[in-house]
Backbone as a ProteinNet text record, in pm:
[ID]
protein_1_A
[PRIMARY]
MIEIPFTKLHGAENDFLLSWSENLPDLDFPEIACRICARTTGIGADGWMLVWKTDDGLRTRLFNSDGSEAEISGNGTRCAAAFALLHNCASAPEVAITTGAGRKTLRLISQIGHKFLFEMDMGLPRQEEMHARLYLAGREFDATILNVGNPQCAIFVTALPDDWRGAAAEAEGHARFPHRTNVSFVRVIDRHTIEAVFFERGAGETRSSGTGSTGAAVAAILRGEADSPVAVRTPAGTLALRWDGSVYLTGPAELVGEGRFFLDH
[TERTIARY]
548.3	497	401.3	415.9	328.8	229.9	103.8	1.9	-33.1	-29.1	-60.7	-189.5	-300.2	-424	-408.5	-467.5	-460.2	-589.8	-614	-718.2	-650.5	-679.9	-619.4	-722.8	-681.4	-763.1	-675.8	-739.2	-663.3	-735.2	-656.2	-708.9	-659.3	-745	-705.9	-585.5	-592.8	-493	-359.1	-353.5	-240.3	-278.4	-216.3	-270.3	-194.1	-271	-218.8	-274.5	-193.5	-235.7	-250.2	-362.1	-388.6	-410.8	-350.5	-362.9	-390.2	-479.8	-501.5	-379.3	-328.4	-207.4	-228.6	-352.2	-380.8	-364.7	-363.2	-347.9	-203.4	-110.3	28.5	118.1	208.3	309.6	415.3	508.1	617.2	716.3	713	791	875.7	959.9	1040.4	951.7	879.9	781.3	841.8	958	1015.3	1044.1	1097.4	1125.5	996.3	894.1	767	706.2	718.8	664.5	726.1	856.1	923.2	867.8	844.7	803	655.4	570.4	427.6	389.3	465.1	435.2	496.5	585.4	651.6	547.2	565.1	463.6	457.5	567.7	567.4	574.2	637.7	652	569.4	505.1	418.4	276.9	200.2	64.2	67.8	161.6	177.7	103.4	179.9	118.4	226	182	274.2	315.6	234.3	268.3	185.9	233.8	165.7	135.8	10.6	-31.8	-82.4	-30	-78.5	-181.3	-290	-400.2	-432.9	-443.8	-482.9	-618	-700.1	-822.3	-787.7	-831.3	-804.9	-937	-929.7	-1051.5	-1114.8	-1031.6	-1085.1	-1070.5	-1067.3	-1059.4	-963.9	-871	-772.7	-633.6	-533.1	-394	-329.7	-242.4	-179.6	-28.1	39.2	180	188.9	263.6	272.8	416.1	433.7	563.6	555.8	650.6	657.3	699.4	688.6	722.2	870.6	956	1098.6	1131.9	1031.1	1051.3	1067.3	1088	1102	965.9	967.4	842.6	810.6	686.6	641	553.6	556.8	475	325.6	291.3	150.1	137.2	24	-19.1	-161.7	-188	-324.9	-417.4	-377.6	-459.2	-468.9	-357.8	-356.7	-444.8	-449.2	-532.2	-680.6	-715.3	-854	-884.7	-788.1	-807.3	-826.2	-752.3	-767.6	-906.5	-960.6	-1095.9	-1198.4	-1182.3	-1272.8	-1258.8	-1136.7	-1107.2	-1182.6	-1178.4	-1246.5	-1397.8	-1451.8	-1596.9	-1641.1	-1562.2	-1596.4	-1598.4	-1512.6	-1503.5	-1584.4	-1669.4	-1755.9	-1677	-1558.8	-1474.9	-1472.8	-1558.5	-1576.2	-1717	-1765.3	-1900.4	-1895.8	-1972.1	-1980.9	-2063.2	-2052.1	-1979.3	-1831.5	-1783.4	-1645.7	-1563.7	-1442	-1348.1	-1219.7	-1175.4	-1052.6	-939.2	-826	-711.6	-585.4	-510.5	-382.8	-272.9	-202.9	-95	38.8	145.7	276.9	290.3	195.4	193.9	85.5	32.7	-68.8	-207.6	-303.4	-441.8	-513.1	-580	-651.6	-798	-885	-1027.7	-1074.2	-1148.5	-1200.6	-1352.4	-1413.5	-1559.5	-1605.7	-1692.8	-1746	-1848.2	-1824.3	-1916.5	-2016.6	-1968.3	-2059.1	-1999.4	-2086.7	-2045.5	-2141	-2086.5	-2164.4	-2096.4	-2154.2	-2092.3	-1958.1	-1852.8	-1717.9	-1639.3	-1708.4	-1643.3	-1681.3	-1580.1	-1599.9	-1543.6	-1600.1	-1545.3	-1535.2	-1413	-1388	-1329.8	-1360.6	-1284.9	-1199.6	-1069.6	-975.1	-912.5	-911.7	-843.4	-694.2	-620.6	-476.5	-395.5	-459.8	-387.4	-329.9	-233.1	-170.6	-32.9	-3.7	127.9	235.1	359.1	472.7	565.6	572.1	658.4	803.7	893.2	1035.1	1113.9	1083.2	1154	1063.2	1036.4	941.9	998.8	1120.8	1182.6	1321.8	1324.8	1452.8	1502.3	1629.5	1689	1757.6	1705.9	1760.4	1815.9	1936.3	1997.8	1975	1893.7	1852.8	1859.4	1907.4	1913.5	1980.7	2081.1	2161.2	2106	1998.7	1947.2	1881.4	1845.9	1792.8	1639.9	1584.1	1439.6	1405.3	1284.5	1232.3	1134.7	1164.6	1082.5	1039	924.4	879.6	888	954.6	977.4	889.7	814.6	723.9	699.2	625.4	591.6	441.2	374.6	230.1	199.9	290.1	285.5	398.4	442.3	564.8	630.9	758.2	829.4	786.6	773.4	730.2	820.7	855.5	928.5	843.5	777.9	690.9	768.2	795.6	874.1	779.3	788.1	694.5	754.2	675.9	720.5	607.4	643.6	542.1	499.6	585.9	554.2	629.4	567.8	630.3	747.3	868.4	983.2	978.2	1031.5	1029.9	1105.3	1208.2	1291	1254.8	1127.7	1088.4	1112.9	1099.8	1119.5	1263.2	1358.8	1498.7	1529.9	1474.2	1494.3	1431.3	1314	1245.7	1324.3	1381.1	1462.5	1584.8	1645.3	1757.3	1711.2	1595.2	1544.1	1515.5	1458.1	1424.8	1546.7	1662.5	1783.5	1881.1	1833.2	1919.1	1977.4	2095.9	2161.7	2077.3	1988.1	1899.3	1804.6	1785.7	1689.4	1759.8	1817.1	1893.2	1808.6	1676.8	1588	1500.9	1544.8	1472.1	1340.8	1278.4	1156.9	1064	937.4	840	850.8	831.2	852.8	729.3	691.2	585.9	633.8	593.7	610.8	474.2	468.7	340.8	331.6	217.3	188.9	58.7	61.1	-59	-139.5	-267.3	-356.5	-430.8	-491.9	-559.2	-562.1	-633.2	-630.1	-686.6	-762	-823.1	-793.4	-694.2	-664.6	-514.9	-461.3	-322.3	-316.2	-206.8	-175.8	-50.5	-43.4	74.3	100.7	229	273.1	362.5	377.8	436.2	542.8	645.6	750.8	766.8	715.2	706.4	828.3	869.7	980.6	950.6	1037.8	1021.9	931.4	865.3	774.7	797.4	861.2	881.7	759.6	744.7	632.4	500.6	402.7	269.2	167.3	54	-48	-112.3	-111.7	-157.4	-94	-112.3	-60.7	-146.2	-195.5	-277	-194.2	-84.5	0.4	71.8	105.7	168.4	75.6	-51.5	-150.4	-168.3	-168.3	-179.2	-60.1	61	180.5	182.1	142.4	142.4	43.6	-78.5	-180.6	-146.5	-102.8	-64.9	51.1	149.1	262.8	217.5	124.7	73.8	2.9	-71.2	-138.9	-37.1	60.7	162	242.5	264.3	340.2	256.4	127.5	39.6	-5.3	8.3	-28	-163.7	-225.7	-356.3	-431	-561.5	-647.5	-731.5	-763.7	-852	-994.8	-1067.9	-1031.5	-950.1	-875	-788.9	-822.4	-845.5	-860.3	-722.4	-681	-548.8	-568.8	-531.3	-543.6	-422.1	-445.6	-339.1	-360.4	-262.9	-283.7	-400.2	-442	-550.2	-683.1	-689.1	-811.2	-786.2	-892	-881.5	-913.8	-827.2	-852.6	-883.6	-964.9	-1009.1	-952.2	-892.1	-833.6	-895.5	-924.4	-965.4	-886.8	-851.1	-776.6	-867.5	-927.8	-1024.4	-994.4	-899.4	-850.2	-750.3	-796.8	-711.3	-715.3	-636.9	-635.7	-713	-807.4	-892.6	-876	-861.2	-844.7	-956.2	-1021.8	-1129.6	-1085.7	-1106.1	-1068.4	-1130.7	-1113.4	-1179	-1094.8	-1161	-1096.9	-1186.3	-1125	-1204.7	-1144.3	-1230.6	-1188.3	-1152.6	-1038	-995.4	-1019.8	-977.9	-995.9	-931.5	-946.1	-889	-826.1	-732	-668.5	-564.3	-473.6	-364.7	-235.4	-132.6	1.7	80.3	144.3	216.9	364.2	407.6	544.7	624.6	710.8	791	932.2	967.5	1102.7	1202.7
1455.8	1349.4	1406.9	1362.1	1405.9	1294.5	1330.6	1233.3	1249.8	1140.1	1142	1063.5	1131.3	1059.3	980.9	863.1	782.9	705.4	671.1	576	464.7	341.3	228.8	166.4	150.2	82.2	-17.3	-111	-199.1	-211.7	-224	-249.9	-386.3	-487.7	-625.1	-668	-640	-678.6	-605.9	-505	-412.9	-296.6	-284.4	-196.2	-64.3	37.8	174.3	247.8	338.4	431.9	568.5	634.7	763.4	869.7	986.9	1098.8	1226.3	1307.9	1439.8	1526.4	1590.8	1672	1788.5	1838.8	1954.5	1921.5	1793.3	1753	1727.1	1751.5	1715.2	1838.7	1844.3	1950.5	1919.7	2010.8	1991.4	1891.1	1766.9	1658.4	1590.6	1498.9	1416.7	1300.6	1321.1	1223.1	1085.7	1077.6	945.2	867.2	936.4	868.3	821.5	906.3	868.8	750	749.6	637.6	505.6	505.4	382.8	339.3	435.7	402.5	365	438.9	411.5	283.9	250.6	131.9	3.9	15.5	-103.2	-200.9	-329.3	-430	-464.5	-451.8	-491.2	-373.7	-265.3	-150.3	-30.4	-38	68.7	16.7	84.3	38.7	-77	-68.6	-174.5	-145.2	-133.8	-109.9	-118.2	-129.5	-125.3	17.2	115.7	254	351.7	475.5	584.9	693.1	736	833.1	960.4	1073.7	1203.8	1252.7	1311.1	1352.3	1498.7	1575	1715.5	1733.2	1821	1862	1978.3	1971.6	2078.2	2127.1	2235.3	2289.9	2194.6	2107.2	2019.3	1871	1840.5	1700.9	1680.8	1587.1	1555.2	1552.4	1563.6	1543.5	1450.4	1362.7	1265.7	1262.4	1223.3	1183.5	1048.1	957.6	822.7	788.8	741.1	695.4	544.9	472	328.3	298.8	173.7	136.1	152.6	163.9	188.7	337.7	423	567.6	631.4	551.8	609	656.9	755.7	811.3	748.9	708.5	645.9	743.4	729.4	815.9	789.2	660.5	623.6	479.8	448.5	310.9	299.4	198.4	179.6	143.3	44.2	4.9	118.8	189.6	299.5	416	443.6	554.7	521.3	393.6	353.7	374.4	341.7	363.8	511.7	597.5	741.9	789.2	733.7	770.1	727.2	605.8	558.9	643.8	679.2	765.1	897.6	956.8	1084.9	1069.8	963.7	941.4	915.7	839.7	810.5	937	1035.2	1159.6	1272.6	1235.7	1333.6	1446.9	1413.6	1513.1	1490.8	1405.9	1382.2	1329	1334.8	1285.2	1186.2	1080.7	979.8	1036	982.1	857.5	874.4	998.1	1012.9	1092	1042.9	1109.6	1137.1	1262.4	1301.2	1317.2	1253.3	1255.4	1285.5	1385.8	1417.7	1345	1257.6	1177.4	1224.8	1161.6	1192.1	1150.5	1070.8	1028	1099.8	1207.8	1284	1266.3	1328.4	1329.3	1200.7	1137	1013.2	1029.3	964.5	966.9	826.5	817.1	689.3	695.1	588.3	580.1	475.3	516.8	424.1	332.9	204.7	105.6	60.9	36.7	-6.2	25.9	36.6	51.5	-26.7	-116.7	-191.4	-170.5	-84.3	-51.4	15.2	-45.2	10	-54	-126.2	-190.9	-119.6	-81.2	-5	-82.8	-58.4	-111.5	4.6	28.1	139.2	88.7	162.2	149.5	274.9	256.2	368.1	379.2	499.9	527.6	535.8	433.8	426.2	503.9	553.8	626.9	534.2	583.3	505.2	455.9	330.2	276.6	323.5	318.8	350.3	228.8	167.2	49.6	92.2	22	52	-60.2	-183.4	-296.4	-419	-478.5	-589.5	-718.1	-752.3	-876.8	-845.9	-810.5	-784.3	-914.1	-943.7	-1064.3	-1025	-1076.6	-1045.2	-1172	-1163.9	-1276.2	-1257.7	-1344.2	-1334	-1472.8	-1478.4	-1604.8	-1714.8	-1675.1	-1772.7	-1820.4	-1756.6	-1798.3	-1680.1	-1702.9	-1594.9	-1595.4	-1474.4	-1456.7	-1360.4	-1375.9	-1290.3	-1191.4	-1062.8	-961.1	-854	-795.6	-676.6	-558.7	-453.8	-336.2	-222.8	-160.9	-54.1	37.6	143.9	239.9	264.4	248.3	271	381	477.6	580.4	558.5	435	398.5	284.9	257.7	158.2	15.2	-66.4	-204.4	-297	-408.9	-516.3	-641.5	-681.7	-797.9	-917.1	-1015.1	-1132.2	-1247	-1299	-1401.9	-1540.6	-1627.1	-1763.4	-1860.3	-1985.7	-2090.1	-2150.1	-2137.7	-2180.2	-2089.7	-2057.6	-1967.7	-2039.5	-1986	-2052.7	-2042.8	-2143.4	-2144.9	-2025.8	-1980.9	-1871.6	-1737.4	-1720.3	-1598.6	-1473.3	-1482.1	-1362.9	-1313.6	-1406.9	-1368	-1310.3	-1372	-1321.4	-1183.4	-1164.4	-1034.5	-926.4	-961	-863.5	-823.1	-919	-887.3	-794.5	-824.8	-743.5	-601.1	-584.3	-450.4	-359.5	-412	-331.4	-357.2	-416.5	-450.5	-323.5	-336.8	-222.8	-163	-243.6	-194.8	-86.6	-82.8	9	97.4	209.8	294.7	351.2	361.1	411.8	300.2	177	57	41.1	-73	-99.6	-189.2	-185.3	-281.3	-406.7	-522.1	-649.1	-737.2	-800.9	-902.5	-1026.1	-1142.1	-1267	-1304.5	-1327.9	-1340	-1474.3	-1540.4	-1662.8	-1644.7	-1664.6	-1651.6	-1780.4	-1766.6	-1882.5	-1905.1	-1798.4	-1803.6	-1661.8	-1639.8	-1509.4	-1396.5	-1429.4	-1325.4	-1342.9	-1425.4	-1451.3	-1468.2	-1397.8	-1418.2	-1434.2	-1492.8	-1496.6	-1412.8	-1345.9	-1263.4	-1257.4	-1250	-1220.7	-1097.5	-1028	-894.4	-872.5	-798	-751.6	-603.6	-520.2	-378.4	-302	-208	-119.6	-47.8	-67.9	2.2	-65.3	-175.9	-243.3	-393.5	-450.5	-594.2	-667.8	-792.1	-872.9	-814.9	-802.3	-758.5	-857.6	-864.8	-962.7	-929.4	-804.7	-762	-627.2	-579	-448.4	-397.2	-273.5	-216.2	-182.3	-110.5	-78	-203	-294.7	-419.4	-503.7	-510	-582.8	-516.3	-382.7	-310.1	-340.4	-333.2	-362.2	-503.8	-601.1	-740.8	-765.4	-713	-734.5	-661.7	-536.9	-460.9	-529.4	-576.8	-645.3	-769.9	-845.7	-966.3	-931.2	-820	-775.6	-731.8	-652	-603.2	-718	-822.9	-938.6	-1029.5	-998.9	-1080.6	-1208.2	-1214.1	-1334.7	-1324.9	-1207.6	-1188.9	-1078.6	-1074.4	-973	-908.5	-779.3	-708.5	-761.4	-778.2	-752.9	-868.5	-836.7	-936.4	-944.7	-1065.8	-1090.6	-1122.2	-1045.5	-1064	-1133.5	-1259.6	-1336.2	-1309.2	-1257.8	-1228.6	-1314.6	-1322.5	-1397.2	-1344.2	-1218.4	-1158.4	-1156	-1215.9	-1212.3	-1158.3	-1135.8	-1100.2	-953.4	-885.4	-749.5	-757.3	-663.6	-666.3	-547.1	-573.3	-467.1	-469.8	-350.8	-338.3	-224.4	-242	-141.4	-94.4	21.8	77	225.3	257.9	395.3	421.6	426.2	430.4	292.1	274.7	147.9	169	80.1	91.6	-32.9	-11.2	-121	-114	-226.1	-234.2	-319	-265.1	-338.1	-276.7	-342.3	-299	-204.5	-142.3	-68.6	-86.5	-111.6	-141.5	-75.8	-14.7	46	-62.8	-44.9	-136.5	-75.4	49.3	114.3	251.1	321.4	454.2	467.2	560.3	579.1	687.7	684.7	782	706.5	750.5	695.8	793.2	742.6	827.7	829.1	944.9	961.8	1026.4	947.5	995.2	1025.2	1153.3	1191.2	1163.2
2846.5	2761.4	2658.2	2534.2	2424.9	2394.6	2376.5	2340.3	2192.4	2119	1976.1	1953.3	1922.1	1891.9	1761.2	1756.7	1634.8	1615.4	1491.2	1454.6	1377.1	1412.4	1342.4	1249.2	1123.9	1024.1	950	884.9	796.2	663.2	557.3	424.1	380.6	387.9	355.6	439.3	570	669.9	655.8	572	563.3	654.6	774.1	877.5	890.4	925.6	931.3	1052.1	1104.7	1208.1	1142.6	1163.6	1100.8	1207	1185.5	1279.6	1202.1	1255.6	1196.8	1224.7	1123.5	1139.2	1234.8	1240.1	1324.6	1473.9	1506.8	1646.3	1684.8	1591.3	1615.1	1621.2	1717.5	1717.4	1612.4	1594.4	1498.8	1558.1	1506	1563.9	1457.5	1503.3	1412.8	1367	1256.6	1213.6	1182.2	1114.7	1090.7	1219.6	1319.5	1446.4	1511.9	1509.9	1570.5	1497	1365.4	1288.2	1333.1	1352	1399.7	1534.5	1621.3	1757.6	1765	1695.4	1704.7	1629	1525	1445.1	1500.3	1599	1654.2	1707.3	1673.1	1705.2	1852.9	1925.4	2066.3	2162.3	2122.9	2212.7	2169.1	2053.6	2004.9	1987.6	1905	1876.3	1777.3	1680.4	1582.1	1453	1344.1	1212.6	1105	980.8	867.2	833.7	876.4	846.8	928.2	934	1003.9	901.5	896.2	796.1	862.9	818.3	861.8	760.5	810.4	722.9	748.3	639.7	643.9	574.7	630.1	560.8	468.9	344.4	248.1	188.9	111.7	52.1	-48.6	-107.7	-211.9	-176.2	-45.7	-6.3	109.7	90.3	193.8	134.1	222.1	181.8	282.6	235.6	325.4	308.2	416.6	412.9	482.2	421.2	474	511	634.4	681.5	706.4	648.3	670.7	814.4	853.3	990.6	1021.5	917.4	943	942	929.7	931.8	795.2	690.9	556.3	506.7	418.6	367.3	231.7	214.4	89.9	12.3	-120	-204.3	-183.4	-174.1	-168	-121.2	-64	-38.8	-88.2	-169.1	-216.2	-101.5	-21.3	93.5	194.4	215.7	311.1	268.6	139.3	91.2	106.3	87.6	116.9	265.3	350.9	493.9	524.5	455.4	475.7	435.5	327.4	284.8	389.4	442	546.8	672.7	707.8	822.7	811.6	693.3	672.3	681.6	625.9	632.4	776.6	851	990.1	1075.2	1039.1	1115.5	1050.2	953.4	885.7	822.1	770.1	702.8	552.4	503.7	360.2	343	221.2	193.6	78.5	91.1	-14.1	-129.9	-253	-279.5	-315.3	-342.4	-386.4	-285.1	-261.3	-171.6	-249.9	-250.2	-321.1	-219.9	-249.5	-158.3	-237.8	-194.8	-257.5	-182.3	-253.6	-196.1	-252	-207.6	-262.9	-407.7	-455.9	-595.9	-674.9	-618.7	-690.3	-630.7	-696	-647.7	-690.2	-595.7	-620.9	-581.9	-658.4	-630.7	-594.7	-485.1	-439.8	-438.4	-487.7	-491.7	-391.5	-300.6	-201.9	-268.8	-260.5	-317.1	-212.6	-89.6	16.3	152.8	251.7	390.3	477.7	556.9	655.1	789.5	871.5	998.8	978.2	1031.9	1020.1	906.5	819.1	705.7	576.7	499.7	377.1	259	141.7	16.9	-81.2	-133.1	-224	-356.3	-462.8	-587.1	-599.6	-619	-622.8	-760.2	-813.7	-939.6	-910.9	-955.9	-929.6	-1032	-1138.4	-1241.7	-1346.8	-1419.9	-1527.2	-1484.1	-1507.1	-1471.6	-1569.1	-1524.3	-1610.9	-1614.8	-1730	-1745.9	-1760.8	-1691.6	-1701	-1768.1	-1735.4	-1797	-1790.2	-1907.2	-1913.6	-1855.7	-1896.1	-1849.8	-1793.4	-1667.3	-1600.2	-1537.4	-1558.7	-1500.3	-1369.4	-1259.7	-1129.2	-1065	-1014.9	-945	-795.6	-739	-599.3	-535.7	-414.5	-341.1	-422.8	-500.7	-572.8	-704.8	-755.1	-885.6	-956.4	-1081.8	-1164.5	-1163.2	-1156.3	-1162.7	-1276.3	-1328.7	-1435.1	-1372.4	-1381.3	-1316.5	-1415.2	-1388.1	-1460.2	-1364.5	-1409.3	-1326.3	-1377.4	-1288.2	-1327.9	-1209	-1234.4	-1130.8	-1136.3	-1022.7	-1015.9	-912.5	-905.6	-801.6	-704.2	-691.9	-621.9	-699.6	-676	-756.5	-723.1	-827.7	-812	-891.6	-828.2	-894.7	-880.6	-989.2	-988.7	-1045.6	-960.6	-997.9	-1030	-1151.3	-1196.2	-1177.1	-1114.3	-1084.2	-1117	-1140.2	-1158.6	-1025.9	-925.3	-788.9	-692.9	-580.5	-484	-416.6	-429.4	-366.6	-214.5	-146.8	-0.9	57.8	-10.9	40.5	-21.7	-57.4	-128.9	-45	86.7	170.9	162.3	169.3	156.8	20.6	-83.8	-219.6	-235.4	-175.6	-184.8	-112.1	3.5	77	-4.7	-75.5	-164.7	-276.7	-333.9	-444.6	-399.9	-279	-229.1	-230.6	-191	-185.1	-297.9	-407.5	-522	-584.6	-642.5	-706.3	-818.5	-875.4	-982	-929.3	-794.8	-735	-631.8	-674.6	-582.1	-468.4	-487.7	-383.1	-325.7	-345.8	-301.5	-380.1	-363.7	-438.6	-358.7	-392	-342.4	-428.3	-367.2	-436.7	-422.4	-531.8	-526.3	-600.6	-551.8	-625.2	-679.7	-809.9	-879.6	-951	-933.5	-1007.1	-1082.1	-1212.6	-1295	-1286.4	-1248	-1237.8	-1368.6	-1421	-1550.7	-1606.1	-1714.3	-1782	-1695.7	-1592.8	-1510.3	-1361.3	-1327.3	-1186.7	-1166.3	-1067.5	-1027.6	-876.2	-827.8	-685.6	-662.4	-548.2	-519	-370	-336.4	-199.2	-206.7	-93.6	-98.5	8.5	-32.9	57.2	27.1	118	88.5	138.3	56.3	90.8	221.8	319.2	446	546.4	507.4	599.6	605.4	502.6	498.5	447.8	488.1	440.5	491.3	401.6	439.6	384.9	451	413.2	278.4	243.5	110.7	81.6	-39.7	-79.5	-194.2	-180.5	-287.5	-409.6	-389.8	-504.9	-554.4	-462	-504	-588.5	-549.8	-629.5	-765.6	-765	-891.7	-981.3	-924.3	-1002.5	-1055.7	-971.9	-1012.6	-1125.9	-1112.2	-1214.1	-1344.4	-1332.9	-1451.9	-1523.7	-1447.8	-1509.1	-1583.3	-1523.8	-1590.7	-1721	-1719.6	-1842.3	-1946.4	-1905.6	-1999.8	-2060.5	-1984.1	-2032.3	-2122	-2134.2	-2217	-2149.7	-2016.3	-1943.3	-1874.9	-1878.8	-1816.3	-1889.9	-1868.7	-1928.5	-1819.5	-1839.9	-1747.8	-1763.1	-1651.4	-1511.4	-1454.2	-1348.1	-1284.3	-1136.2	-1088	-944.8	-888.2	-788	-726.6	-592.4	-586	-461.9	-374.2	-256.3	-160.7	-36.2	53.8	177.8	261.4	237.1	314.8	239.8	123	44.3	-95	-168.1	-309.4	-332.4	-408.7	-456.4	-605.1	-653.1	-792.8	-868.4	-983.5	-1066.3	-1204.7	-1254.6	-1394.8	-1457.3	-1585.1	-1660.1	-1771.8	-1750.5	-1844.5	-1859	-1946.6	-1957.3	-1846.8	-1722.7	-1604.9	-1540.5	-1435.7	-1361.4	-1231.7	-1204.8	-1086.8	-1000.6	-869.8	-775.6	-671.4	-648.9	-550.7	-433	-312.7	-192.8	-68.8	45.6	169	252.4	347.9	457.4	578.3	693.3	812.4	935.8	1016.3	1141.5	1242.2	1310.5	1415.7	1553.5	1570.1	1698.8	1701.9	1813.7	1830.5	1968.2	1980.9	2111.2	2107.2	2204.8	2215.6	2236.8	2165.1	2182.7	2269.1	2374.9	2468.6	2429.1	2384.7	2338.7	2450.6	2510.7	2622	2570.8	2568.2	2524.6	2635.7
[MASK]
+++++++++++++++++++++++++++++++++++++++++++++++++++++++++++++++++++++++++++++++++++++++++++++++++++++++++++++++++++++++++++++++++++++++++++++++++++++++++++++++++++++++++++++++++++++++++++++++++++++++++++++++++++++++++++++++++++++++++++++++++++++++++++++++++++++++++

């Protein structure tokens, strides 16, 4: 039996299991991710993140709950920064983390016990298509397609459809996205406020999403429907985005607990 130490954190109810790579043997990481993230037979999480200590900060690899590897998670990267601070492997106020989408810098705004608030430099978005017409669940939707370190499909609606989950699942695997995509349904409230729900590639519905919130807010700005700063209301609370040269996202990370996962081959 192999024991895998983990720390569980969540960023706005988007939950992750984090393990130091130095504590892990050479294993089938995608398979382990499926097993450790399982809600009933594992520890339960949206993703499993491996963390390395480097000379200039940290490096991470993120596996979704279905075993696929993701370039980055905004909420997950905040959790990694909190993980490092909790283990005295980084020092505030700035934590540098190299992800699959490049090097990111996070600034600690506050810490109260095991609750952290970070502002993260998300970098510059790459717009791919402003008004993509997607046929989902039997009707047409207007979406903005972009990349914020990972692929995003932000679908704009005046009201959230009852069958949005089914439509989002169709969009994730749509022919337009050969490598699948993250999906958000977005409703603009006013020039500085949007609402969004999320269906993440490899994880399904999540209570919030850092990159999804970034994609939704950036898309609203690019479409001329919102202005920076933007408050992104999610089912788990509000994240704050500002576009000032780079795009910055502010949100929480909180320690849940620590333990060992028993991997029985």
